[in-house]
Amino acid sequence: LGRTCPAVVLTCGCGSKHSRAEETHHLEEICPLPAVDCPVEGCTETLKRGALRAHIAQAAQRHLQLLQASVAAQERRLEAQRKTLEEQRQRLEDQGQLIAHQQTELQAHSSAQALRTQQVAQQQEQLEYCREAVEGPAARCIAAVEVFRASRAAKTIMVSGVTKLMKGATPSPEVVSPPFQLYGYTFSLSS
């Protein structure tokens, strides 16, 4: 029972009396006997907790020098970090400007591409118009040649109705083309 009861009073090597329940707190926070490291950064002294106050008072000058050195080192690290952050900020700004420039170029290229696409579509329409204008009359003309081929006596064949085959043409009084040769026959187109 004495080994586990939290109310049992224990006596520490430092002379302090406390309950078993308070033993951990006493040893970690209060007891002057355990060895502790000096809390001043850079000081490597290890001493009994009870001697810590005397050590801090006696080594105040040395501790002040250690703290000054520590602060100076932190200032150098901060300055290096500030420079690094400034360089990164500058790179980000440069990249932002590059991205903005590339976006402007991309928009210009996109506009140019859209214009070229529109021009190609217009040229395709014009080509189709020309193809229809050329192929329609030519096909009819070739058919007429085949019809009149049987009549070898004809030296000149007048093909009428060409005006109807040409899109967008306006009718006018009789228009006659100069004679031309096709399959051994002489043709002249008229409206």
PDB file of C-alpha atoms in Angstrom:
ATOM      1  CA  LEU A   1       0.000   0.000   0.000  1.00  0.00           C
ATOM      2  CA  GLY A   2       2.863   2.370   0.804  1.00  0.00           C
ATOM      3  CA  ARG A   3       4.364   1.966  -2.634  1.00  0.00           C
ATOM      4  CA  THR A   4       1.250   3.035  -4.573  1.00  0.00           C
ATOM      5  CA  CYS A   5      -0.836   5.241  -2.294  1.00  0.00           C
ATOM      6  CA  PRO A   6      -0.761   8.845  -3.614  1.00  0.00           C
ATOM      7  CA  ALA A   7      -1.224  10.292  -0.137  1.00  0.00           C
ATOM      8  CA  VAL A   8       1.927   8.732   1.327  1.00  0.00           C
ATOM      9  CA  VAL A   9       4.388  11.420   2.386  1.00  0.00           C
ATOM     10  CA  LEU A  10       7.855  11.094   0.855  1.00  0.00           C
ATOM     11  CA  THR A  11      11.080  12.812   1.833  1.00  0.00           C
ATOM     12  CA  CYS A  12      13.329  14.015  -1.010  1.00  0.00           C
ATOM     13  CA  GLY A  13      17.148  14.096  -0.852  1.00  0.00           C
ATOM     14  CA  CYS A  14      16.870  17.888  -0.717  1.00  0.00           C
ATOM     15  CA  GLY A  15      14.956  17.617   2.578  1.00  0.00           C
ATOM     16  CA  SER A  16      11.559  18.521   1.149  1.00  0.00           C
ATOM     17  CA  LYS A  17       8.499  16.497   2.218  1.00  0.00           C
ATOM     18  CA  HIS A  18       5.670  15.978  -0.242  1.00  0.00           C
ATOM     19  CA  SER A  19       3.008  13.398  -1.135  1.00  0.00           C
ATOM     20  CA  ARG A  20       3.613  10.681  -3.739  1.00  0.00           C
ATOM     21  CA  ALA A  21       1.067  12.471  -5.972  1.00  0.00           C
ATOM     22  CA  GLU A  22       3.289  15.614  -5.956  1.00  0.00           C
ATOM     23  CA  GLU A  23       6.582  13.771  -6.499  1.00  0.00           C
ATOM     24  CA  THR A  24       6.755  14.239 -10.277  1.00  0.00           C
ATOM     25  CA  HIS A  25       5.973  17.938 -10.003  1.00  0.00           C
ATOM     26  CA  HIS A  26       8.551  18.364  -7.225  1.00  0.00           C
ATOM     27  CA  LEU A  27      11.326  16.638  -9.182  1.00  0.00           C
ATOM     28  CA  GLU A  28      10.608  18.421 -12.482  1.00  0.00           C
ATOM     29  CA  GLU A  29       9.903  21.918 -11.185  1.00  0.00           C
ATOM     30  CA  ILE A  30      10.941  22.513  -7.568  1.00  0.00           C
ATOM     31  CA  CYS A  31      13.712  20.208  -6.320  1.00  0.00           C
ATOM     32  CA  PRO A  32      17.126  21.970  -6.290  1.00  0.00           C
ATOM     33  CA  LEU A  33      19.106  18.728  -6.809  1.00  0.00           C
ATOM     34  CA  PRO A  34      18.427  17.597 -10.405  1.00  0.00           C
ATOM     35  CA  ALA A  35      20.922  18.761 -13.048  1.00  0.00           C
ATOM     36  CA  VAL A  36      19.581  21.342 -15.507  1.00  0.00           C
ATOM     37  CA  ASP A  37      21.066  23.180 -18.462  1.00  0.00           C
ATOM     38  CA  CYS A  38      21.490  26.937 -18.292  1.00  0.00           C
ATOM     39  CA  PRO A  39      18.513  28.469 -20.194  1.00  0.00           C
ATOM     40  CA  VAL A  40      20.655  31.194 -21.816  1.00  0.00           C
ATOM     41  CA  GLU A  41      21.217  30.404 -25.482  1.00  0.00           C
ATOM     42  CA  GLY A  42      24.847  29.631 -26.149  1.00  0.00           C
ATOM     43  CA  CYS A  43      25.725  28.835 -22.498  1.00  0.00           C
ATOM     44  CA  THR A  44      26.752  25.199 -22.170  1.00  0.00           C
ATOM     45  CA  GLU A  45      26.751  25.006 -18.353  1.00  0.00           C
ATOM     46  CA  THR A  46      24.914  22.122 -16.681  1.00  0.00           C
ATOM     47  CA  LEU A  47      24.359  22.562 -12.939  1.00  0.00           C
ATOM     48  CA  LYS A  48      21.971  21.756 -10.111  1.00  0.00           C
ATOM     49  CA  ARG A  49      18.674  23.604 -10.269  1.00  0.00           C
ATOM     50  CA  GLY A  50      19.431  25.162  -6.869  1.00  0.00           C
ATOM     51  CA  ALA A  51      22.642  26.756  -8.207  1.00  0.00           C
ATOM     52  CA  LEU A  52      20.983  28.169 -11.327  1.00  0.00           C
ATOM     53  CA  ARG A  53      20.132  31.611  -9.853  1.00  0.00           C
ATOM     54  CA  ALA A  54      23.686  32.093  -8.582  1.00  0.00           C
ATOM     55  CA  HIS A  55      25.097  31.009 -11.956  1.00  0.00           C
ATOM     56  CA  ILE A  56      22.878  33.490 -13.857  1.00  0.00           C
ATOM     57  CA  ALA A  57      23.958  36.311 -11.516  1.00  0.00           C
ATOM     58  CA  GLN A  58      27.675  35.447 -11.717  1.00  0.00           C
ATOM     59  CA  ALA A  59      27.735  34.851 -15.499  1.00  0.00           C
ATOM     60  CA  ALA A  60      25.614  37.880 -16.401  1.00  0.00           C
ATOM     61  CA  GLN A  61      28.404  39.545 -18.419  1.00  0.00           C
ATOM     62  CA  ARG A  62      29.177  36.341 -20.324  1.00  0.00           C
ATOM     63  CA  HIS A  63      25.451  35.684 -20.862  1.00  0.00           C
ATOM     64  CA  LEU A  64      25.021  39.222 -22.196  1.00  0.00           C
ATOM     65  CA  GLN A  65      27.819  38.634 -24.726  1.00  0.00           C
ATOM     66  CA  LEU A  66      26.254  35.296 -25.744  1.00  0.00           C
ATOM     67  CA  LEU A  67      22.862  36.942 -26.176  1.00  0.00           C
ATOM     68  CA  GLN A  68      24.377  39.781 -28.220  1.00  0.00           C
ATOM     69  CA  ALA A  69      26.133  37.252 -30.451  1.00  0.00           C
ATOM     70  CA  SER A  70      22.872  35.323 -30.764  1.00  0.00           C
ATOM     71  CA  VAL A  71      20.944  38.488 -31.674  1.00  0.00           C
ATOM     72  CA  ALA A  72      23.617  39.460 -34.229  1.00  0.00           C
ATOM     73  CA  ALA A  73      23.423  35.965 -35.773  1.00  0.00           C
ATOM     74  CA  GLN A  74      19.624  36.213 -35.929  1.00  0.00           C
ATOM     75  CA  GLU A  75      19.890  39.650 -37.567  1.00  0.00           C
ATOM     76  CA  ARG A  76      22.262  38.213 -40.199  1.00  0.00           C
ATOM     77  CA  ARG A  77      19.839  35.328 -40.831  1.00  0.00           C
ATOM     78  CA  LEU A  78      16.937  37.769 -41.067  1.00  0.00           C
ATOM     79  CA  GLU A  79      18.870  39.970 -43.493  1.00  0.00           C
ATOM     80  CA  ALA A  80      19.730  36.940 -45.635  1.00  0.00           C
ATOM     81  CA  GLN A  81      16.071  35.886 -45.581  1.00  0.00           C
ATOM     82  CA  ARG A  82      14.998  39.435 -46.463  1.00  0.00           C
ATOM     83  CA  LYS A  83      17.378  39.428 -49.450  1.00  0.00           C
ATOM     84  CA  THR A  84      16.117  36.009 -50.523  1.00  0.00           C
ATOM     85  CA  LEU A  85      12.516  37.203 -50.244  1.00  0.00           C
ATOM     86  CA  GLU A  86      13.341  40.344 -52.227  1.00  0.00           C
ATOM     87  CA  GLU A  87      14.990  38.269 -54.962  1.00  0.00           C
ATOM     88  CA  GLN A  88      11.969  35.945 -55.051  1.00  0.00           C
ATOM     89  CA  ARG A  89       9.610  38.934 -55.167  1.00  0.00           C
ATOM     90  CA  GLN A  90      11.615  40.396 -58.062  1.00  0.00           C
ATOM     91  CA  ARG A  91      11.563  37.053 -59.918  1.00  0.00           C
ATOM     92  CA  LEU A  92       7.802  36.826 -59.378  1.00  0.00           C
ATOM     93  CA  GLU A  93       7.361  40.377 -60.646  1.00  0.00           C
ATOM     94  CA  ASP A  94       9.521  39.607 -63.703  1.00  0.00           C
ATOM     95  CA  GLN A  95       7.550  36.425 -64.337  1.00  0.00           C
ATOM     96  CA  GLY A  96       4.302  38.375 -63.978  1.00  0.00           C
ATOM     97  CA  GLN A  97       5.501  40.884 -66.569  1.00  0.00           C
ATOM     98  CA  LEU A  98       6.608  38.047 -68.852  1.00  0.00           C
ATOM     99  CA  ILE A  99       3.217  36.359 -68.473  1.00  0.00           C
ATOM    100  CA  ALA A 100       1.425  39.642 -69.224  1.00  0.00           C
ATOM    101  CA  HIS A 101       3.612  40.131 -72.321  1.00  0.00           C
ATOM    102  CA  GLN A 102       2.981  36.567 -73.459  1.00  0.00           C
ATOM    103  CA  GLN A 103      -0.760  37.007 -72.926  1.00  0.00           C
ATOM    104  CA  THR A 104      -0.668  40.148 -75.074  1.00  0.00           C
ATOM    105  CA  GLU A 105       1.247  38.271 -77.781  1.00  0.00           C
ATOM    106  CA  LEU A 106      -1.164  35.351 -77.521  1.00  0.00           C
ATOM    107  CA  GLN A 107      -4.126  37.680 -77.929  1.00  0.00           C
ATOM    108  CA  ALA A 108      -2.449  39.285 -80.950  1.00  0.00           C
ATOM    109  CA  HIS A 109      -1.727  35.867 -82.456  1.00  0.00           C
ATOM    110  CA  SER A 110      -5.289  34.742 -81.705  1.00  0.00           C
ATOM    111  CA  SER A 111      -6.669  37.856 -83.396  1.00  0.00           C
ATOM    112  CA  ALA A 112      -4.383  37.321 -86.383  1.00  0.00           C
ATOM    113  CA  GLN A 113      -5.386  33.659 -86.520  1.00  0.00           C
ATOM    114  CA  ALA A 114      -9.071  34.591 -86.405  1.00  0.00           C
ATOM    115  CA  LEU A 115      -8.501  37.089 -89.224  1.00  0.00           C
ATOM    116  CA  ARG A 116      -6.624  34.472 -91.268  1.00  0.00           C
ATOM    117  CA  THR A 117      -9.421  31.952 -90.630  1.00  0.00           C
ATOM    118  CA  GLN A 118     -11.966  34.508 -91.793  1.00  0.00           C
ATOM    119  CA  GLN A 119      -9.870  35.280 -94.883  1.00  0.00           C
ATOM    120  CA  VAL A 120      -9.544  31.566 -95.688  1.00  0.00           C
ATOM    121  CA  ALA A 121     -13.328  31.146 -95.340  1.00  0.00           C
ATOM    122  CA  GLN A 122     -13.883  34.112 -97.680  1.00  0.00           C
ATOM    123  CA  GLN A 123     -11.379  32.722-100.165  1.00  0.00           C
ATOM    124  CA  GLN A 124     -13.081  29.333-100.011  1.00  0.00           C
ATOM    125  CA  GLU A 125     -16.426  31.013-100.710  1.00  0.00           C
ATOM    126  CA  GLN A 126     -14.889  32.903-103.626  1.00  0.00           C
ATOM    127  CA  LEU A 127     -13.311  29.716-104.933  1.00  0.00           C
ATOM    128  CA  GLU A 128     -16.620  27.882-104.710  1.00  0.00           C
ATOM    129  CA  TYR A 129     -18.349  30.766-106.493  1.00  0.00           C
ATOM    130  CA  CYS A 130     -15.706  30.716-109.227  1.00  0.00           C
ATOM    131  CA  ARG A 131     -15.865  26.926-109.489  1.00  0.00           C
ATOM    132  CA  GLU A 132     -19.642  27.044-109.914  1.00  0.00           C
ATOM    133  CA  ALA A 133     -19.351  29.902-112.388  1.00  0.00           C
ATOM    134  CA  VAL A 134     -16.728  28.054-114.437  1.00  0.00           C
ATOM    135  CA  GLU A 135     -17.887  24.460-114.119  1.00  0.00           C
ATOM    136  CA  GLY A 136     -21.577  25.152-114.809  1.00  0.00           C
ATOM    137  CA  PRO A 137     -21.140  26.874-118.180  1.00  0.00           C
ATOM    138  CA  ALA A 138     -18.203  24.670-119.126  1.00  0.00           C
ATOM    139  CA  ALA A 139     -20.211  21.505-118.469  1.00  0.00           C
ATOM    140  CA  ARG A 140     -23.111  22.856-120.501  1.00  0.00           C
ATOM    141  CA  CYS A 141     -20.745  23.967-123.223  1.00  0.00           C
ATOM    142  CA  ILE A 142     -19.125  20.526-123.400  1.00  0.00           C
ATOM    143  CA  ALA A 143     -22.599  18.938-123.493  1.00  0.00           C
ATOM    144  CA  ALA A 144     -23.501  21.307-126.342  1.00  0.00           C
ATOM    145  CA  VAL A 145     -20.314  20.317-128.159  1.00  0.00           C
ATOM    146  CA  GLU A 146     -21.300  16.671-127.858  1.00  0.00           C
ATOM    147  CA  VAL A 147     -24.774  17.460-129.224  1.00  0.00           C
ATOM    148  CA  PHE A 148     -23.439  19.433-132.138  1.00  0.00           C
ATOM    149  CA  ARG A 149     -20.526  17.141-132.857  1.00  0.00           C
ATOM    150  CA  ALA A 150     -22.809  15.086-134.991  1.00  0.00           C
ATOM    151  CA  SER A 151     -23.368  18.067-137.233  1.00  0.00           C
ATOM    152  CA  ARG A 152     -19.924  18.420-138.796  1.00  0.00           C
ATOM    153  CA  ALA A 153     -21.227  20.879-141.309  1.00  0.00           C
ATOM    154  CA  ALA A 154     -21.518  23.646-138.689  1.00  0.00           C
ATOM    155  CA  LYS A 155     -18.477  25.857-138.555  1.00  0.00           C
ATOM    156  CA  THR A 156     -19.762  28.200-135.817  1.00  0.00           C
ATOM    157  CA  ILE A 157     -22.146  27.285-132.979  1.00  0.00           C
ATOM    158  CA  MET A 158     -23.898  30.002-130.999  1.00  0.00           C
ATOM    159  CA  VAL A 159     -24.564  28.972-127.368  1.00  0.00           C
ATOM    160  CA  SER A 160     -27.198  31.136-125.757  1.00  0.00           C
ATOM    161  CA  GLY A 161     -28.281  31.465-122.133  1.00  0.00           C
ATOM    162  CA  VAL A 162     -24.760  31.961-120.678  1.00  0.00           C
ATOM    163  CA  THR A 163     -26.019  34.983-118.724  1.00  0.00           C
ATOM    164  CA  LYS A 164     -28.338  32.748-116.685  1.00  0.00           C
ATOM    165  CA  LEU A 165     -25.442  30.493-115.710  1.00  0.00           C
ATOM    166  CA  MET A 166     -23.254  33.234-114.290  1.00  0.00           C
ATOM    167  CA  LYS A 167     -24.187  34.185-110.734  1.00  0.00           C
ATOM    168  CA  GLY A 168     -24.455  37.861-110.088  1.00  0.00           C
ATOM    169  CA  ALA A 169     -24.242  38.827-113.779  1.00  0.00           C
ATOM    170  CA  THR A 170     -26.744  41.360-114.989  1.00  0.00           C
ATOM    171  CA  PRO A 171     -28.521  40.785-118.299  1.00  0.00           C
ATOM    172  CA  SER A 172     -27.637  43.196-121.046  1.00  0.00           C
ATOM    173  CA  PRO A 173     -28.407  43.413-124.722  1.00  0.00           C
ATOM    174  CA  GLU A 174     -26.744  40.834-126.895  1.00  0.00           C
ATOM    175  CA  VAL A 175     -23.184  40.128-125.782  1.00  0.00           C
ATOM    176  CA  VAL A 176     -21.076  37.854-127.986  1.00  0.00           C
ATOM    177  CA  SER A 177     -17.697  36.454-127.069  1.00  0.00           C
ATOM    178  CA  PRO A 178     -14.862  36.239-129.557  1.00  0.00           C
ATOM    179  CA  PRO A 179     -14.795  32.869-131.320  1.00  0.00           C
ATOM    180  CA  PHE A 180     -12.763  30.095-129.693  1.00  0.00           C
ATOM    181  CA  GLN A 181     -11.761  26.553-130.688  1.00  0.00           C
ATOM    182  CA  LEU A 182     -12.868  23.465-128.736  1.00  0.00           C
ATOM    183  CA  TYR A 183     -12.719  19.858-129.973  1.00  0.00           C
ATOM    184  CA  GLY A 184     -12.155  21.073-133.473  1.00  0.00           C
ATOM    185  CA  TYR A 185     -15.215  23.308-133.485  1.00  0.00           C
ATOM    186  CA  THR A 186     -15.394  27.076-133.385  1.00  0.00           C
ATOM    187  CA  PHE A 187     -17.610  28.436-130.609  1.00  0.00           C
ATOM    188  CA  SER A 188     -18.913  31.839-129.688  1.00  0.00           C
ATOM    189  CA  LEU A 189     -20.897  32.475-126.488  1.00  0.00           C
ATOM    190  CA  SER A 190     -23.782  34.890-126.504  1.00  0.00           C
ATOM    191  CA  SER A 191     -26.308  36.121-123.974  1.00  0.00           C
TER     192      SER A 191
END
